[in-house]
Coordinates of C-alpha atoms and ligand atoms in Angstrom, one line a residue:
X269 CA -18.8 -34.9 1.8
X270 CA -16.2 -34.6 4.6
X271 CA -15.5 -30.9 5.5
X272 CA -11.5 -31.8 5.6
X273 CA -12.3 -33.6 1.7
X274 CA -13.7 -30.1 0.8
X275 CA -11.0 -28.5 1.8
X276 CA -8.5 -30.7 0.2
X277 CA -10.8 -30.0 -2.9
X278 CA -10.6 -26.0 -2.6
X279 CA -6.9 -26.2 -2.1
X280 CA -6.4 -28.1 -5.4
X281 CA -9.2 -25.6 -7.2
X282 CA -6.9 -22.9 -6.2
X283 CA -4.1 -24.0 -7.7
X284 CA -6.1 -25.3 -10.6
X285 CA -7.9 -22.4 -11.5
X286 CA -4.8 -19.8 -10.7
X287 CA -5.8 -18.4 -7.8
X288 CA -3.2 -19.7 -5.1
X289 CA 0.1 -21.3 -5.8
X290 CA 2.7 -22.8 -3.4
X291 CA 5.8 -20.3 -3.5
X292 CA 9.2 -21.2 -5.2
X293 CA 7.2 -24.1 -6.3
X294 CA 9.3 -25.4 -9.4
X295 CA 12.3 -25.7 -6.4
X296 CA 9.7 -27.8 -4.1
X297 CA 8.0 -25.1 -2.7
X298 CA 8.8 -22.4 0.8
X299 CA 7.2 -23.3 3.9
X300 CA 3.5 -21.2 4.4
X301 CA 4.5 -18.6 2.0
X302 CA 2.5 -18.6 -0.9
X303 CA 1.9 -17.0 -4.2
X304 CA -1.6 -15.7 -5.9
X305 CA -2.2 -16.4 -10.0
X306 CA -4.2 -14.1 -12.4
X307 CA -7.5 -15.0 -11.1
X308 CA -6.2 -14.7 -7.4
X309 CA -4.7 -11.3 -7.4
X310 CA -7.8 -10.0 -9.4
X311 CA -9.6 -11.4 -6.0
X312 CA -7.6 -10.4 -3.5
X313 CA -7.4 -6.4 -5.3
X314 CA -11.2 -6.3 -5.2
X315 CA -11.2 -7.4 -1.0
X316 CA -8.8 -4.9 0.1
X317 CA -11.1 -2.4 -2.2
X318 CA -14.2 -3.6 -0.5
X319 CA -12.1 -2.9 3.0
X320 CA -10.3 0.8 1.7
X321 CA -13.1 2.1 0.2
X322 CA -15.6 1.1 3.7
X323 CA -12.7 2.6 5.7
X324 CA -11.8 5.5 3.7
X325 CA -15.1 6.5 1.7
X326 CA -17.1 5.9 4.3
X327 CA -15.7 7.4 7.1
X328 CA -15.5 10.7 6.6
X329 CA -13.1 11.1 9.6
X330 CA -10.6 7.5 8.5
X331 CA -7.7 8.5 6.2
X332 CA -5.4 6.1 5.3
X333 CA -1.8 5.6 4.8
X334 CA 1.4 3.8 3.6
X335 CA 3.8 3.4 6.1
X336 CA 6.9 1.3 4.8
X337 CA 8.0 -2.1 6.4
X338 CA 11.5 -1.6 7.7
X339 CA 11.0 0.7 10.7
X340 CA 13.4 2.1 13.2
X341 CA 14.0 -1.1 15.5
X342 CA 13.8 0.8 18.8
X343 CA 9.6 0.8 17.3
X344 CA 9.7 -3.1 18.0
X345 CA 11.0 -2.3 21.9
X346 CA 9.1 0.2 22.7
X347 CA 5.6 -1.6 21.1
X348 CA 7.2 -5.2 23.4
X349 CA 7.3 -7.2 20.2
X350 CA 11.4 -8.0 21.0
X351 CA 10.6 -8.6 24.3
X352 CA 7.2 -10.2 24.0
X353 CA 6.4 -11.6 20.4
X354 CA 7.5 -15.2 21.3
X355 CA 6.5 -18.9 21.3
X356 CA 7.9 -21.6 23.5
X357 CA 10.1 -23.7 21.4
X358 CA 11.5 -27.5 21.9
X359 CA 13.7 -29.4 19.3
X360 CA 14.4 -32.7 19.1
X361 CA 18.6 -33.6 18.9
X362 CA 18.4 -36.6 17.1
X363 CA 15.6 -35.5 14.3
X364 CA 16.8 -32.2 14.2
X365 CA 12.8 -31.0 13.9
X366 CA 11.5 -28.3 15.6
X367 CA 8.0 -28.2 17.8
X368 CA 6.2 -25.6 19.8
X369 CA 6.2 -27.2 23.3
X370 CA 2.7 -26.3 23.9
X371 CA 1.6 -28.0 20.8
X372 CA 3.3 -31.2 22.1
X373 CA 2.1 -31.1 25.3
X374 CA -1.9 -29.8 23.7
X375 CA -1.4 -33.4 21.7
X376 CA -0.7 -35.1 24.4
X377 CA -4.0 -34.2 26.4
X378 CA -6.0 -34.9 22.8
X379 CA -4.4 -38.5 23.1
X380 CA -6.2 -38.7 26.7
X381 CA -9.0 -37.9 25.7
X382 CA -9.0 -40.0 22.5
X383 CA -8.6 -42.6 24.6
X384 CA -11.4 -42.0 26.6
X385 CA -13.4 -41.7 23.4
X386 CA -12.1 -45.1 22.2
X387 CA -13.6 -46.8 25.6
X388 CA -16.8 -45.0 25.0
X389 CA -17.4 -46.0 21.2
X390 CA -16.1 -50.1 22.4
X391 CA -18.8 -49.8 24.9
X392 CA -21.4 -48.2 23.0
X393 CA -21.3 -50.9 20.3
X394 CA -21.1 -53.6 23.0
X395 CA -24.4 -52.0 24.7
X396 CA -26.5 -50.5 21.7
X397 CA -29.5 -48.5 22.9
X398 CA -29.3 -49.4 26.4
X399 CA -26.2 -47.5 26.7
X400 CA -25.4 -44.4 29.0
X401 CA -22.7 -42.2 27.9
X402 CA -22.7 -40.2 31.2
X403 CA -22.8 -43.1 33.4
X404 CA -20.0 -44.7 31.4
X405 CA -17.5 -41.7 31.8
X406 CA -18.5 -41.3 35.5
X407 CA -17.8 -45.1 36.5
X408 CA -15.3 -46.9 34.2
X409 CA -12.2 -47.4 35.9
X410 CA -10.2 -46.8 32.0
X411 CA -11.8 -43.5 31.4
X412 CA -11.7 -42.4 34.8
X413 CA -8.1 -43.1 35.0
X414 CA -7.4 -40.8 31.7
X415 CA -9.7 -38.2 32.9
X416 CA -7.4 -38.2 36.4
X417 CA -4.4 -37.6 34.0
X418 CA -5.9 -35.5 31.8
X419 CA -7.2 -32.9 34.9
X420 CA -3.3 -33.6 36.3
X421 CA -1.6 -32.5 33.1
X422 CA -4.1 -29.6 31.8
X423 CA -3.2 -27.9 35.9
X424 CA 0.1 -28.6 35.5
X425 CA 0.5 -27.2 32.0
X426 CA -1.7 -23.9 32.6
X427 CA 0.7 -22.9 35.3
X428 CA 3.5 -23.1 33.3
X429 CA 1.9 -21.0 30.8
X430 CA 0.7 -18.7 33.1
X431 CA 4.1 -18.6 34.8
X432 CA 6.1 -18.6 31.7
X433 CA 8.0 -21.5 33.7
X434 CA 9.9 -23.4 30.5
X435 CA 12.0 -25.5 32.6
X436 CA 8.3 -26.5 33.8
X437 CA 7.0 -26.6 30.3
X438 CA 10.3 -29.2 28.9
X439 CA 9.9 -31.2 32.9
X440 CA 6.4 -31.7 31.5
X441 CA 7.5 -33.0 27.8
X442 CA 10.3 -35.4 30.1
X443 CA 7.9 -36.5 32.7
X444 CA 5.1 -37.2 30.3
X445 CA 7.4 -39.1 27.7
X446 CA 6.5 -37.6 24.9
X447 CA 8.5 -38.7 21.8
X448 CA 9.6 -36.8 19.0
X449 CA 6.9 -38.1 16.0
X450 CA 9.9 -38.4 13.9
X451 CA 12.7 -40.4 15.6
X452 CA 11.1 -41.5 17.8
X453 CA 13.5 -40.3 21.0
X454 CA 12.8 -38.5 24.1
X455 CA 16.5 -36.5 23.6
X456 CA 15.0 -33.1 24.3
X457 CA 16.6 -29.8 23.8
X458 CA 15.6 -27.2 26.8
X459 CA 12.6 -25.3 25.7
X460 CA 13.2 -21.3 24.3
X461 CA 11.5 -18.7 23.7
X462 CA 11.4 -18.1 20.2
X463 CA 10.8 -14.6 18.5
X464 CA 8.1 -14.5 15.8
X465 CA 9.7 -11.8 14.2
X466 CA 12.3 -12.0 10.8
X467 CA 15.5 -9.6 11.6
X468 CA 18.0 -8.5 9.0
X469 CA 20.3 -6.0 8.9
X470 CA 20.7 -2.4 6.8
X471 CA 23.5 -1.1 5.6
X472 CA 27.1 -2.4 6.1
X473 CA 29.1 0.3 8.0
X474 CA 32.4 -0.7 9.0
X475 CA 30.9 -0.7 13.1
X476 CA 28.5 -2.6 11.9
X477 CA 24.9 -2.6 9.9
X478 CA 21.6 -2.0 11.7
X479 CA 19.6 -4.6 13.0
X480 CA 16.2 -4.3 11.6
X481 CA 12.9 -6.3 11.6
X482 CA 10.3 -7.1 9.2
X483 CA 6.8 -5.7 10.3
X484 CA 5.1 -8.7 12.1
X485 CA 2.1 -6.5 12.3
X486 CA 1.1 -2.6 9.8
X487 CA -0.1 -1.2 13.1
X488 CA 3.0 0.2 14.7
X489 CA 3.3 2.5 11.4
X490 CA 0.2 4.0 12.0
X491 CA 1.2 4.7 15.6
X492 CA 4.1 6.7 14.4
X493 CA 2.8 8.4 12.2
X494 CA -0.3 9.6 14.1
X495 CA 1.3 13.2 14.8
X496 CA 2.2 13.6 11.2
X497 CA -1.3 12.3 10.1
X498 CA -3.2 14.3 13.1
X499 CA -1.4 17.7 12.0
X500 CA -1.3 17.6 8.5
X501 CA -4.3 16.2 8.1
X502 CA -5.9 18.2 10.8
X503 CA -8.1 15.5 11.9
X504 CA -10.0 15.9 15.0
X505 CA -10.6 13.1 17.7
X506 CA -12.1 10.9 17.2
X507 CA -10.5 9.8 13.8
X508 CA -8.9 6.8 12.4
X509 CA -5.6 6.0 9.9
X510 CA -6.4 2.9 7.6
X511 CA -3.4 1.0 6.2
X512 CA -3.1 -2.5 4.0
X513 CA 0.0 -3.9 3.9
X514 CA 2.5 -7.0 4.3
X515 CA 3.4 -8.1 7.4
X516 CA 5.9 -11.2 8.6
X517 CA 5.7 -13.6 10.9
X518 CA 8.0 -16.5 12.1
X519 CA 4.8 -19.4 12.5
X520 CA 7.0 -22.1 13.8
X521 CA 3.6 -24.6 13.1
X522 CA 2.6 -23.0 9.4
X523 CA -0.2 -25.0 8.7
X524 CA -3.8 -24.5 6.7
X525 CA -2.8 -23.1 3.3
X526 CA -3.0 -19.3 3.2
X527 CA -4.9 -19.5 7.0
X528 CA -1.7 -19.3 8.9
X529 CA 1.6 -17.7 6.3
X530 CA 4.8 -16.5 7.2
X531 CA 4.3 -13.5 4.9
X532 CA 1.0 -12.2 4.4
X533 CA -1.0 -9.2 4.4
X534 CA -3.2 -7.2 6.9
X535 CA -5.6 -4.5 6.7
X536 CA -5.7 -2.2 9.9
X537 CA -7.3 0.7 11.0
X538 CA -6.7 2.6 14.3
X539 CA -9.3 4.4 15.7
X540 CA -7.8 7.6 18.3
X541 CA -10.6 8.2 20.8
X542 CA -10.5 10.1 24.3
X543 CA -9.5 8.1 27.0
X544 CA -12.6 6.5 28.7
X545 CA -14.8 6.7 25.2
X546 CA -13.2 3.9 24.0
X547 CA -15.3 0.9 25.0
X548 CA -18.2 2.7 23.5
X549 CA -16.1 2.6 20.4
X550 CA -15.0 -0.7 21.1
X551 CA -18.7 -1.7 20.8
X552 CA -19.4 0.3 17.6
X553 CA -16.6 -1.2 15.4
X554 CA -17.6 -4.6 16.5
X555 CA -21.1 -3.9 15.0
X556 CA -19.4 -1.7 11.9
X557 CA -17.2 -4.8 11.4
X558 CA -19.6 -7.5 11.5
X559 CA -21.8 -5.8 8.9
X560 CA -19.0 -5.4 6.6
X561 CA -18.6 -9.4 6.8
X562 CA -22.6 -10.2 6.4
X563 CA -22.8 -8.1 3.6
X564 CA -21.2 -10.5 1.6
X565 CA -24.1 -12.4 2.0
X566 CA -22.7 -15.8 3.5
X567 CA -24.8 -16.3 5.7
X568 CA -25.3 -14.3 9.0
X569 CA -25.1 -17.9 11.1
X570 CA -21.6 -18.9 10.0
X571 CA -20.0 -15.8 11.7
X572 CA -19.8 -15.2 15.3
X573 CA -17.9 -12.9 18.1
X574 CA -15.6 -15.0 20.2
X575 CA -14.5 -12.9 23.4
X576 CA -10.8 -13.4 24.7
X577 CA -10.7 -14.4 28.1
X578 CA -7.0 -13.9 28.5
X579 CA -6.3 -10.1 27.4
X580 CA -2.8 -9.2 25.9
X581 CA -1.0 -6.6 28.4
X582 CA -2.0 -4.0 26.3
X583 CA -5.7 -3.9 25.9
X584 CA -8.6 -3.5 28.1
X585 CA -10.9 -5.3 25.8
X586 CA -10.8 -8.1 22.4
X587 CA -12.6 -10.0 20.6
X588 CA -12.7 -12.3 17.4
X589 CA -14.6 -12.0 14.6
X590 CA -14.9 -16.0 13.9
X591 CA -16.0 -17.6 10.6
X592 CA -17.3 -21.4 10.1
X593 CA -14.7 -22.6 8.1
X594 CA -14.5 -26.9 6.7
X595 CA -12.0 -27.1 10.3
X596 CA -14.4 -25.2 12.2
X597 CA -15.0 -21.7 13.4
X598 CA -11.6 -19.6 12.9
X599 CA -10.5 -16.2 13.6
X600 CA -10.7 -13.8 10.6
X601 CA -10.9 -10.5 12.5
X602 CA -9.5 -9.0 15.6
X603 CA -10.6 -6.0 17.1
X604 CA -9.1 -4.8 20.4
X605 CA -9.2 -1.9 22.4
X606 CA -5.7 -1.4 23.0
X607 CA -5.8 1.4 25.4
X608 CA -3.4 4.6 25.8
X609 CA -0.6 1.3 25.5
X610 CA 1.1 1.6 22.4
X611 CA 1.3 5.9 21.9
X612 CA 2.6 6.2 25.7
X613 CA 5.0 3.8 24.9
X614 CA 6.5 5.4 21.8
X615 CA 6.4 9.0 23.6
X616 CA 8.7 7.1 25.9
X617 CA 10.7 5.7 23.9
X618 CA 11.3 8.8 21.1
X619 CA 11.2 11.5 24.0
X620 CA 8.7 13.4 22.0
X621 CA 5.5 14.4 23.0
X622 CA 2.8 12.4 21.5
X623 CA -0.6 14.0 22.8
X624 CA -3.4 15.7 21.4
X625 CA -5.1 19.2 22.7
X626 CA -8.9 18.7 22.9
X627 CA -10.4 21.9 22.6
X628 CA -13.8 20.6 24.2
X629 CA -12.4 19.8 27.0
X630 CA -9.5 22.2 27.3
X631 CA -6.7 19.5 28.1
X632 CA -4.4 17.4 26.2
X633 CA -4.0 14.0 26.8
X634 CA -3.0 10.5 25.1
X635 CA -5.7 9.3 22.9
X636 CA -7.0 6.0 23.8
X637 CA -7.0 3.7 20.5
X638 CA -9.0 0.8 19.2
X639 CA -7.9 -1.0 16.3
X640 CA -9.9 -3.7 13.5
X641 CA -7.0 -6.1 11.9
X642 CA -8.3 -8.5 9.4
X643 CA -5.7 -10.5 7.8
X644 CA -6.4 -10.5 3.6
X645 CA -5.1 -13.7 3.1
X646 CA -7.5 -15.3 5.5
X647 CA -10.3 -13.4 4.2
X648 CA -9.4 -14.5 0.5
X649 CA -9.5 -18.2 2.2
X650 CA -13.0 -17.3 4.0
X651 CA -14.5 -16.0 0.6
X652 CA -12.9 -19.2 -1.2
X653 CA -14.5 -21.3 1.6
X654 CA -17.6 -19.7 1.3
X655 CA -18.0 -19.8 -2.4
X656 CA -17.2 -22.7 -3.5
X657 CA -19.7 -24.9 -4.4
X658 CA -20.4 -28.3 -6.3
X659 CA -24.1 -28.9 -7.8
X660 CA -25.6 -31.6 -9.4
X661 CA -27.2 -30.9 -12.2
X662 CA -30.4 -32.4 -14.3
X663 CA -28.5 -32.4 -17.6
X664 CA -31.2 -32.4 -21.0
X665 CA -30.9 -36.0 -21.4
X666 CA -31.9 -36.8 -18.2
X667 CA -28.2 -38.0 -17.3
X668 CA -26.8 -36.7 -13.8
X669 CA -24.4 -33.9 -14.4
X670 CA -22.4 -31.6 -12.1
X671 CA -20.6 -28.0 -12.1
X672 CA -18.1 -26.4 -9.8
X673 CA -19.0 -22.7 -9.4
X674 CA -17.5 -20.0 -7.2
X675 CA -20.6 -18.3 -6.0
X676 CA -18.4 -14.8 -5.4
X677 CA -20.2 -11.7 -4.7
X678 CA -20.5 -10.2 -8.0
X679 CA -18.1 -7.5 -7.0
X680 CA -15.2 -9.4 -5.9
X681 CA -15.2 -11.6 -9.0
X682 CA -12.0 -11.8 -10.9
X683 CA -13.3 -11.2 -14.0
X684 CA -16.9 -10.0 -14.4
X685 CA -17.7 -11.2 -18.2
X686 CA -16.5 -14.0 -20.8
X687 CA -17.4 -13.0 -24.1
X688 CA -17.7 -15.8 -26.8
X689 CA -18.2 -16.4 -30.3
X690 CA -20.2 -19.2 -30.9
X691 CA -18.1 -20.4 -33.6
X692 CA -14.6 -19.0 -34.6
X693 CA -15.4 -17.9 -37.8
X694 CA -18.2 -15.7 -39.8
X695 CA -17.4 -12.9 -38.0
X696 CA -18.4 -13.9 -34.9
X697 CA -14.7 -13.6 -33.0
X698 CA -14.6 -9.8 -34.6
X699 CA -18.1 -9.1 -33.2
X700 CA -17.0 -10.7 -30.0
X701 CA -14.1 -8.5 -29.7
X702 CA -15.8 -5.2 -30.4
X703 CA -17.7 -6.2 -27.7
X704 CA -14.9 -6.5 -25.4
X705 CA -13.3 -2.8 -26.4
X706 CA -16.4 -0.8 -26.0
X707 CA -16.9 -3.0 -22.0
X708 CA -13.6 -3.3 -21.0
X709 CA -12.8 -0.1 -19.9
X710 CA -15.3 -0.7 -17.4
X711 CA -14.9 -4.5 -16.5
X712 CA -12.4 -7.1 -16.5
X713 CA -13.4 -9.0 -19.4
X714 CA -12.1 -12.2 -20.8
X715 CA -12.4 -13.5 -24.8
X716 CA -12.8 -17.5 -25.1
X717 CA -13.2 -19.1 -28.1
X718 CA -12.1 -22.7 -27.3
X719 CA -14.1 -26.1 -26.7
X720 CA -17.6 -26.0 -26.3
X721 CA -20.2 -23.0 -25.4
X722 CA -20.7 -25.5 -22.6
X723 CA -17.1 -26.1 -21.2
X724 CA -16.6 -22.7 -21.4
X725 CA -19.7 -21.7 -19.5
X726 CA -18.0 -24.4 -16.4
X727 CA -14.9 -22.5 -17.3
X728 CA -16.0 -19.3 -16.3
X729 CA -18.3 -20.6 -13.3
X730 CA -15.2 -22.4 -11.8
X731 CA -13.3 -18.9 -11.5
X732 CA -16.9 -17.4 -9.9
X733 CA -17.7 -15.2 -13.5
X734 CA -20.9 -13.6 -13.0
X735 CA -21.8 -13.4 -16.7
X736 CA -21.0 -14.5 -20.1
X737 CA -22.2 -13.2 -23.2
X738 CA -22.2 -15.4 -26.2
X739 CA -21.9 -13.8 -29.7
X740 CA -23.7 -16.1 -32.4
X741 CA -25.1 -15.5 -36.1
X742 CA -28.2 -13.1 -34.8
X743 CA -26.2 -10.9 -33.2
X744 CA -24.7 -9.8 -36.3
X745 CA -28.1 -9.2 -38.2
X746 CA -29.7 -7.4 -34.7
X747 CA -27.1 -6.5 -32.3
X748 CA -28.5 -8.7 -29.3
X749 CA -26.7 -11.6 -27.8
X750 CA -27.5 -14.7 -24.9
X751 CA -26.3 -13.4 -21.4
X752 CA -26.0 -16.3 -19.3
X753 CA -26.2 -16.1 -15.4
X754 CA -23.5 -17.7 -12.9
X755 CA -25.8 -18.6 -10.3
X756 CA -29.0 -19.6 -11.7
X757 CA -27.5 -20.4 -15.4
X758 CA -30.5 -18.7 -17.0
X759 CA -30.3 -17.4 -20.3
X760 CA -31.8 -14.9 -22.1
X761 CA -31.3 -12.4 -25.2
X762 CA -30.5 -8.8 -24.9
X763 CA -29.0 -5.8 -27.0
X764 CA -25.8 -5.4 -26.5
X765 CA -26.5 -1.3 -26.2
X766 CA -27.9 -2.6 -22.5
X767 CA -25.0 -4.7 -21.3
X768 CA -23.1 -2.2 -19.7
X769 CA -25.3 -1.0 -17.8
X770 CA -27.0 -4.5 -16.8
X771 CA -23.8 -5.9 -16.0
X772 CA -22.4 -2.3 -14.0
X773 CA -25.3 -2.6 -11.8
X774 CA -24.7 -6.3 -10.6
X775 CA -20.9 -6.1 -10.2
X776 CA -20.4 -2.4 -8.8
X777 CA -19.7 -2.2 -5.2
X778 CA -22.1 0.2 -4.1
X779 CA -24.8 -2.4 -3.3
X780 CA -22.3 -3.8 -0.9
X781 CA -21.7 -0.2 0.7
X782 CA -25.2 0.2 0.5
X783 CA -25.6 -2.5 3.4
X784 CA -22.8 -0.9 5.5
X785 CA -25.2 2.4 6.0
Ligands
ATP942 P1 -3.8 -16.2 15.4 O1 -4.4 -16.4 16.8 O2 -4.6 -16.9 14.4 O3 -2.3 -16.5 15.4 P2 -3.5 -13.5 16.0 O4 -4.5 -13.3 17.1 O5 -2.0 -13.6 16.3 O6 -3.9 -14.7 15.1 P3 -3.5 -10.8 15.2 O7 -2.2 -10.5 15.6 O8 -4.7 -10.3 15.9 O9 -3.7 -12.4 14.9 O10 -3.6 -10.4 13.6 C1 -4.8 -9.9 13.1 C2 -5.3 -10.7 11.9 O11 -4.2 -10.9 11.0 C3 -5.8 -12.1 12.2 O12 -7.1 -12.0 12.6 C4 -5.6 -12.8 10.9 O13 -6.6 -12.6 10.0 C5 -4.3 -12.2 10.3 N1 -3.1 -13.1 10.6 C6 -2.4 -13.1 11.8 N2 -1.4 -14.0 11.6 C7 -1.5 -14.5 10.4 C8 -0.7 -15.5 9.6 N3 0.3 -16.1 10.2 N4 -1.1 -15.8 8.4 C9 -2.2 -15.2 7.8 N5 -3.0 -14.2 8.5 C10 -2.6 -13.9 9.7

C-alpha cells in the first residue's frame, strides 16, 4: 500500500477508535488544533510518563517543574522570540489567502524539477533498456533549460533568505509569475514578517492591559526559574529542570494532522553545565535521547540524527532526532546546545545576577545549557505511525481474513486488559466483573460484553490492548480463564490468582527503563 494511503488510513483510525479528533468539530472544525478521545489521552499520559519518569527518576540530578504559560512579556524580548520568531508572509488581494513566500517560491523550483522528471520518464518509455538517465539530463536541451532555471532561482532565493531581503523574496514571486492557486492572480501584497507567536492582553486597567504572549516554546520557564530551582533545590552543576507543558504557535502552513498544531505540547529538559563542558554534554544527551526512542522497540533503522547545517544565533551546536514516518523521515526531537545565550540574556534584561559559584573551580560564571525538546504530539503521531499495523490472517475455514492491531509497547497501551464474559448470563458478567475490581486498581481495564468473543478480540487489538481475558462456564467451577495475546493472538488457560502478576510484568515500565541504563 501507498505510504500517503496509510496515512490517510491512521488518520481515520484515530478518529475512529477515539484517539484524535479534529477540534470544534461539530462547528466544522479549527485549523491544526486538535483534540485527543478516551483512548488518546490514556496514550498520550503514558508517553509523557515514559519521558518524566526517564528525566526525573533516572537522573538523580533532573528535577522538574511547572512553570505557567503567561509569562512576563519582556521574557519573549529578551529570549528574541518578538524580534526573531517570524516567517516571511505573502497574501494574495483578490483570494484573500494567505502563503508563506518561501513555500511559494520552494513549489515553484519542485515544478522545475517535475518538469525535468516528466522529460526523463517520456524518454525512458520511448527508449526502454537502452536508455541513459545521466546522459539524458546532461544533453537534452528541455531539461537542461529547467536545470538553468532551477540553479538561477535556488541562488537567487538563498540570498534572500540569507539576507532577510523581502522586497527580494516578493521581486522573486513577481518576476517568476507565480499565481495565487486560488484565483488565479499575480495581485501580490508585499511580503511581512509574520510573528509565530499568539498575543493577548491581561487585565483591563484604564492605561491600558498588558500585552502578553502565549508560550511558543516551555523552555523560557525553566530559564527563569533556574535561580529559584538552583537555590532551593540546591542542585549542583551539572543538573537539569524537566518540564511538559503546552506551548503555541502561529503555523501559517498547519499541515499533517497532529505533526505540525497551533497548540500542542512539549516536553523539555535543560541541562546547566560549565561553560566549555557542554559539547561533551551535547554528545551524551544525543546518545541518552536516542536510546529512550529505540527502546520502544521500532526498529533502530527508522530513526536517525540529522545535523543542522544552519545554527540558530543562539547555539553552538543541533541536531534532529528524525523518525521514518509514511511522508518520510521527520523531526521528532531537537537537541541543541544553546550556549550561555538565553541566561545572559535574561540577566540583562531583569538586571539580576543570574550565575552560579563553582566551588571546584572557585569562580562563578554563566552556566552553559543544553536542552532535549520533543514535542508529545508528534511522538503520539510517531508511536501511532509505528504501531499500526494490518495483517492477513489464515482464518479456520481457510477463508482470507484480516485484523487491524496497534502493536503499542505494552506500557503505553491505553487500556491494558478487556475482560469478557463469554455469554451475558449464568453468572459469567458477575465473575467478569469481580475480576475487574480485584485488577483495576492496578490497570486500566475495560468490561465488554457485546458481539462476538471475536469482534471483541479485533476491538481491543484496534486500540493496541495487550490482553484480554475471557470469563466462560469453567471459570466458575475452577477459577481459571483464556488470556489471549495482542500480538501473537495465542491463547491459553490460567488462574485468575496469576493474572496480576502475569499481566504487571508485561505492561510495567520498568522493562522500558531497564533499556535506558
Ligand atoms: P519544525 O522544524 O518541525 O517546525 P522546530 O525545529 O521549530 O520544528 P523546535 O522549536 O525545535 O521545533 O521544537 C521542538 C519540538 O517541538 C519539535 O521537535 C517537535 O517535536 C515539536 N514541535 C514544534 N513545533 C510543533 C508544532 N507546530 N506542532 C507539533 N509539534 C511541534
Amino acid at each position: 500500500m501507498a505510504q500517503e494511503d496509510i496515512f490517510k488510513k491512521l488518520v481515520a483510525h484515530c478518529k475512529e477508535y477515539g484517539f484524535v479528533f479534529q477540534s470544534s468539530e461539530i462547528y466544522d472544525g479549527l485549523g491544526a488544533v486538535y483534540d485527543y478521545g478516551q483512548n488518546g489521552v490514556e496514550l498520550k499520559n503514558n508517553i509523557k510518563k515514559y519521558w518524566w519518569d526517564s528525566m526525573v527518576m533516572l537522573h538523580e540530578n533532573v528535577v522538574g517543574l511547572d512553570s505557567a504559560i503567561f509569562m512576563h512579556p519582556t521574557i519573549w524580548k529578551a529570549s528574541g522570540h518578538v524580534d526573531a520568531f517570524n516567517d516571511p508572509l505573502i497574501d494574495n488581494k483578490d483570494s484573500k489567502k494567505r502563503y508563506r513566500a518561501d513555500v511559494l517560491i520552494e513549489d515553484q523550483l519542485a515544478k522545475f524539477e517535475e518538469k525535468m522528471n516528466k522529460e526523463v520518464a517520456k524518454a525512458k518509455k520511448r527508449f526502454g533498456d537502452a536508455f541513459d538517465e545521466t546522459q539524458f539530463r546532461e544533453t537534452n536541451p528541455r531539461v537542461l533549460a529547467n536545470q538553468q532555471k532551477w540553479n538561477d532561482l535556488h541562488a537567487r532565493f538563498s540570498k534572500a533568505l540569507n539576507d532577510n531581503d523581502l522586497a527580494e523574496l516578493k521581486q522573486i514571486i513577481v518576476d517568476q509569475e507565480i499565481a495565487c492557486p486560488i484565483s488565479g492572480t499575480r495581485n501580490w501584497t508585499d511580503v511581512r514578517q509574520f510573528n509565530l507567536m499568539f498575543g493577548t492582553e491581561m487585565g483591563s486597567t484604564s492605561d491600558g492591559a498588558l500585552k502578553v504572549y502565549l508560550r511558543p516554546e516551555t523552555a523560557q520557564g525553566i530559564f527563569v526559574n533556574y535561580l529559584n530551582v538552583q537555590k532551593t533545590g540546591r542542585m549542583k552543576i551539572p543538573f537539569g529542570i524537566a518540564q511538559i507543558g503546552k506551548a503555541f504557535r502561529n503555523e501559517i502552513v498547519a499541515r499533517q494532522f497532529i505533526f505540525r498544531m497551533r497548540e500542542f505540547e512539549q516536553m523539555e529538559m535543560q541541562f546547566f553545565v560549565r561553560p566549555g563542558s557542554e559539547l561533551d554534554w551535547f554528545d551524551q544527551w544525543k546518545e541518552t535521547r536516542m536510546k529512550w526512542h529505540r527502546a520502544l522497540g521500532f526498529g533502530d533503522d527508522n530513526y536517525r540524527f540529522h545535523v543542522h547545517e544552519k545554527l540558530a544565533h543562539y547555539a553552538n551546536a543541533a541536531v534532529d532526532v528524525e523518525y521514518k514516518f509514511p511522508f518520510g523521515f521527520k523531526e521528532v526531537e531537537g537537541i541543541h546546545s544553546r550556549t550561555d545565550f538565553d541566561l545572559s540574556q535574561h540577566q540583562e534584561f531583569s538586571g539580576k545576577k543570574i550565575q552560579y559559584y563553582d566551588p571546584e573551580l572557585g569562580k562563578s560564571y554563566v552556566p552553559y545549557v543544553v536542552e532535549t525538546s520533543i514535542g508529545v504530539d508528534r511522538m503520539f503521531l510517531q508511536i501511532m505511525a509505528a504501531s499500526y499495523n494490518e495483517e492477513e490472517l489464515e482464518a479456520a475455514n481457510g477463508k482470507k481474513d484480516t485484523r487491524v492491531v496497534l502493536r503499542l509497547p505494552a506500557a503505553l497501551a491505553p487500556i491494558k486488559l478487556a475482560v469478557m464474559p463469554l455469554v451475558k448470563k449464568d453468572g459469567l458478567p458477575e465473575k467478569a466483573r469481580e475480576i475487574i475490581d480485584d485488577l483495576k486498581f492496578d490497570f486500566k481495564c475495560q468490561y465488554d460484553e457485546k458481539d462476538s468473543i471475536g469482534k471483541r478480540y479485533r476491538r481491543q487489538d484496534a486500540v493496541g490492548t495487550p490482553f484480554c481475558v475471557t470469563v466462560d462456564h469453567q471459570t466458575l467451577e475452577d477459577a481459571t480463564v483464556t488470556i489471549r495475546y495482542r500480538d501473537t493472538m495465542k491463547q491459553e488457560r490460567v488462574a485468575i490468582a496469576d493474572l496480576k502478576g502475569m499481566i504487571a510484568n508485561e505492561v510495567s515500565f520498568k522493562a522500558l527503563f531497564a533499556k535506558l541504563n
